[in-house]
Amino acid sequence: FRGHAERLEKKILGGEIAIKKEAPMEILYTVGNNQLSLPRVSSSVSELAPLVLYLKHYVELGGILIIEEPESHLHPSAVRELAKILASLANEGVKLIITSHSDWLLSQISNLIAANKLNDVELHDKHLSRAEALAPDNVAIFLSKSTEVGVSMDKIEVSDEGIPMDEFNRIQEEIHEERLAISYAGS
């Protein structure tokens, strides 16, 4: 899975993540001629570095990879690329469990599910590959909600059209309505 790690480095991080083997051991980020230790790099680099290293050195076919909010501190375009990389990993047999609050990540995953029905030429025209298209039967989405007694996990049905974005759309509508109310309050 080294190729996925290298794609993460090239397309999202813009540099290379490596482990310095001699004492003192540390994780290094190299960009151009500059080499920085992990505590001196941006949050996006430091948070994705373990994923890069895991893909380079530890992940195995059929293995389970649990990632908490991999989109943290990423630009939306980088989140889209990350979703494609994660989809490719899933399609190659890595089982992924991902937590996220990102409508960008879920929207891109939804697009990759909808793209599964396209032929290879149509995928290419959309700058996607068969390796990134997700079969709806291979994706499970759960929405966690606080309740009076704890947290409920509600399964969201995934179809060949993708993931319903009702929860995010409802909140977006509330924000828009609030904005309109604020705008008209001063007039």
Short mmCIF file of C-alpha atoms in Angstrom, two decimals:
data_model
loop_
_atom_site.label_atom_id
_atom_site.label_comp_id
_atom_site.label_asym_id
_atom_site.label_seq_id
_atom_site.Cartn_x
_atom_site.Cartn_y
_atom_site.Cartn_z
CA PHE A 1 0.00 0.00 0.00
CA ARG A 2 3.08 2.20 -0.37
CA GLY A 3 1.59 3.75 -3.53
CA HIS A 4 -1.34 5.13 -1.53
CA ALA A 5 1.06 6.57 1.04
CA GLU A 6 3.05 8.23 -1.74
CA ARG A 7 -0.14 9.62 -3.28
CA LEU A 8 -1.07 11.09 0.12
CA GLU A 9 2.37 12.66 0.39
CA LYS A 10 2.40 14.05 -3.15
CA LYS A 11 -1.20 15.19 -3.60
CA ILE A 12 -2.07 16.30 -0.05
CA LEU A 13 1.05 16.84 2.06
CA GLY A 14 3.43 18.11 -0.61
CA GLY A 15 6.37 16.35 0.99
CA GLU A 16 7.63 13.03 2.33
CA ILE A 17 7.13 11.44 5.74
CA ALA A 18 9.89 9.17 7.04
CA ILE A 19 11.24 7.72 10.25
CA LYS A 20 14.77 8.72 11.23
CA LYS A 21 16.23 5.42 12.37
CA GLU A 22 19.34 6.63 14.18
CA ALA A 23 19.13 8.01 17.72
CA PRO A 24 17.21 9.97 18.60
CA MET A 25 14.48 8.34 16.49
CA GLU A 26 11.88 10.74 15.19
CA ILE A 27 9.36 11.25 12.43
CA LEU A 28 10.53 13.71 9.78
CA TYR A 29 8.72 15.69 7.09
CA THR A 30 10.85 16.52 4.06
CA VAL A 31 9.80 19.13 1.52
CA GLY A 32 12.41 20.22 -1.00
CA ASN A 33 15.73 20.58 0.83
CA ASN A 34 14.02 21.20 4.17
CA GLN A 35 13.60 18.53 6.80
CA LEU A 36 11.42 19.19 9.84
CA SER A 37 10.60 17.09 12.89
CA LEU A 38 6.91 16.32 13.36
CA PRO A 39 6.36 18.82 16.23
CA ARG A 40 7.44 21.65 13.89
CA VAL A 41 5.03 20.95 10.99
CA SER A 42 1.45 21.97 10.32
CA SER A 43 -1.46 20.16 11.94
CA SER A 44 -2.52 18.61 8.65
CA VAL A 45 0.93 17.08 8.14
CA SER A 46 1.32 15.89 11.74
CA GLU A 47 -2.15 14.33 11.76
CA LEU A 48 -1.75 12.50 8.44
CA ALA A 49 1.84 11.37 9.10
CA PRO A 50 0.76 8.29 11.11
CA LEU A 51 -1.57 7.25 8.28
CA VAL A 52 1.25 7.61 5.75
CA LEU A 53 3.62 5.55 7.91
CA TYR A 54 0.99 2.93 8.59
CA LEU A 55 0.35 2.56 4.85
CA LYS A 56 4.08 2.34 4.12
CA HIS A 57 4.99 -0.15 6.84
CA TYR A 58 2.07 -1.91 8.51
CA VAL A 59 -1.21 -2.21 6.62
CA GLU A 60 -1.98 -5.65 5.24
CA LEU A 61 -4.58 -6.97 2.85
CA GLY A 62 -7.75 -7.61 4.84
CA GLY A 63 -6.48 -5.50 7.74
CA ILE A 64 -8.64 -3.02 9.60
CA LEU A 65 -7.69 0.65 9.62
CA ILE A 66 -9.47 2.90 12.12
CA ILE A 67 -9.12 6.62 11.42
CA GLU A 68 -10.62 9.42 13.48
CA GLU A 69 -11.47 12.53 11.47
CA PRO A 70 -8.79 12.16 8.79
CA GLU A 71 -10.02 15.38 7.16
CA SER A 72 -9.02 17.53 10.13
CA HIS A 73 -7.11 20.66 9.13
CA LEU A 74 -7.33 19.91 5.40
CA HIS A 75 -8.45 22.23 2.61
CA PRO A 76 -11.68 20.97 0.94
CA SER A 77 -9.80 20.00 -2.24
CA ALA A 78 -7.43 17.88 -0.13
CA VAL A 79 -10.42 16.26 1.59
CA ARG A 80 -11.75 15.24 -1.83
CA GLU A 81 -8.40 13.65 -2.72
CA LEU A 82 -8.24 11.91 0.66
CA ALA A 83 -11.69 10.39 0.03
CA LYS A 84 -10.45 8.96 -3.28
CA ILE A 85 -7.39 7.46 -1.60
CA LEU A 86 -9.51 5.93 1.15
CA ALA A 87 -11.93 4.51 -1.44
CA SER A 88 -9.00 2.95 -3.31
CA LEU A 89 -7.76 1.35 -0.10
CA ALA A 90 -11.22 -0.07 0.62
CA ASN A 91 -11.46 -1.43 -2.91
CA GLU A 92 -8.11 -3.18 -2.45
CA GLY A 93 -9.32 -5.02 0.64
CA VAL A 94 -8.48 -2.77 3.59
CA LYS A 95 -11.42 -2.53 5.97
CA LEU A 96 -11.87 1.10 7.02
CA ILE A 97 -13.68 2.49 10.04
CA ILE A 98 -13.74 6.28 9.83
CA THR A 99 -15.29 8.88 12.08
CA SER A 100 -16.00 12.26 10.53
CA HIS A 101 -17.96 15.47 10.89
CA SER A 102 -17.09 16.57 7.38
CA ASP A 103 -19.83 17.07 4.83
CA TRP A 104 -17.04 17.43 2.22
CA LEU A 105 -15.69 13.97 3.00
CA LEU A 106 -19.14 12.38 3.03
CA SER A 107 -20.18 14.24 -0.11
CA GLN A 108 -17.10 12.98 -1.98
CA ILE A 109 -17.67 9.43 -0.75
CA SER A 110 -21.28 9.79 -1.90
CA ASN A 111 -20.03 10.87 -5.33
CA LEU A 112 -17.69 7.87 -5.47
CA ILE A 113 -20.63 5.58 -4.71
CA ALA A 114 -22.75 7.21 -7.43
CA ALA A 115 -19.77 6.96 -9.82
CA ASN A 116 -19.76 3.18 -9.44
CA LYS A 117 -22.51 2.93 -12.08
CA LEU A 118 -20.39 4.76 -14.70
CA ASN A 119 -18.31 2.97 -17.30
CA ASP A 120 -14.54 3.45 -17.42
CA VAL A 121 -14.68 6.14 -20.12
CA GLU A 122 -17.26 8.13 -18.13
CA LEU A 123 -15.16 7.76 -14.98
CA HIS A 124 -12.08 9.01 -16.83
CA ASP A 125 -14.06 12.00 -18.12
CA LYS A 126 -14.89 12.82 -14.47
CA HIS A 127 -11.19 12.46 -13.46
CA LEU A 128 -11.99 9.30 -11.52
CA SER A 129 -10.84 5.71 -11.82
CA ARG A 130 -12.53 2.34 -11.31
CA ALA A 131 -10.28 1.89 -8.27
CA GLU A 132 -11.95 4.93 -6.63
CA ALA A 133 -15.59 4.05 -7.40
CA LEU A 134 -17.34 2.45 -4.43
CA ALA A 135 -20.02 -0.21 -4.59
CA PRO A 136 -22.92 0.85 -2.33
CA ASP A 137 -23.03 -2.62 -0.74
CA ASN A 138 -19.46 -2.14 0.49
CA VAL A 139 -20.22 1.08 2.42
CA ALA A 140 -22.02 1.45 5.75
CA ILE A 141 -22.77 4.88 7.20
CA PHE A 142 -23.94 5.50 10.75
CA LEU A 143 -25.13 8.77 12.27
CA SER A 144 -24.45 9.12 15.98
CA LYS A 145 -26.92 11.18 17.98
CA SER A 146 -26.92 12.16 21.63
CA THR A 147 -29.91 10.85 23.57
CA GLU A 148 -31.02 11.21 27.18
CA VAL A 149 -29.38 7.88 28.03
CA GLY A 150 -26.25 8.08 25.87
CA VAL A 151 -25.63 7.89 22.15
CA SER A 152 -27.63 6.16 19.45
CA MET A 153 -26.11 4.90 16.21
CA ASP A 154 -28.59 5.14 13.35
CA LYS A 155 -27.72 3.33 10.12
CA ILE A 156 -28.18 5.48 7.02
CA GLU A 157 -29.23 3.58 3.92
CA VAL A 158 -26.72 3.85 1.10
CA SER A 159 -28.03 3.46 -2.46
CA ASP A 160 -26.44 3.50 -5.89
CA GLU A 161 -27.14 7.25 -5.84
CA GLY A 162 -24.87 7.65 -2.81
CA ILE A 163 -25.40 8.81 0.77
CA PRO A 164 -28.43 10.86 1.79
CA MET A 165 -27.11 14.12 3.23
CA ASP A 166 -30.30 15.03 5.14
CA GLU A 167 -28.61 15.83 8.46
CA PHE A 168 -26.01 18.14 6.88
CA ASN A 169 -28.62 19.74 4.63
CA ARG A 170 -30.90 20.42 7.62
CA ILE A 171 -28.12 22.19 9.48
CA GLN A 172 -27.11 24.13 6.35
CA GLU A 173 -30.72 25.32 5.98
CA GLU A 174 -30.76 26.45 9.63
CA ILE A 175 -27.55 28.42 9.08
CA HIS A 176 -28.97 29.99 5.90
CA GLU A 177 -32.24 30.93 7.61
CA GLU A 178 -30.30 32.46 10.51
CA ARG A 179 -28.22 34.47 8.01
CA LEU A 180 -31.36 35.76 6.31
CA ALA A 181 -32.90 36.72 9.65
CA ILE A 182 -29.73 38.60 10.62
CA SER A 183 -29.55 40.33 7.21
CA TYR A 184 -33.17 41.51 7.35
CA ALA A 185 -33.06 42.50 11.03
CA GLY A 186 -31.13 45.68 10.28
CA SER A 187 -33.34 46.81 7.37
#
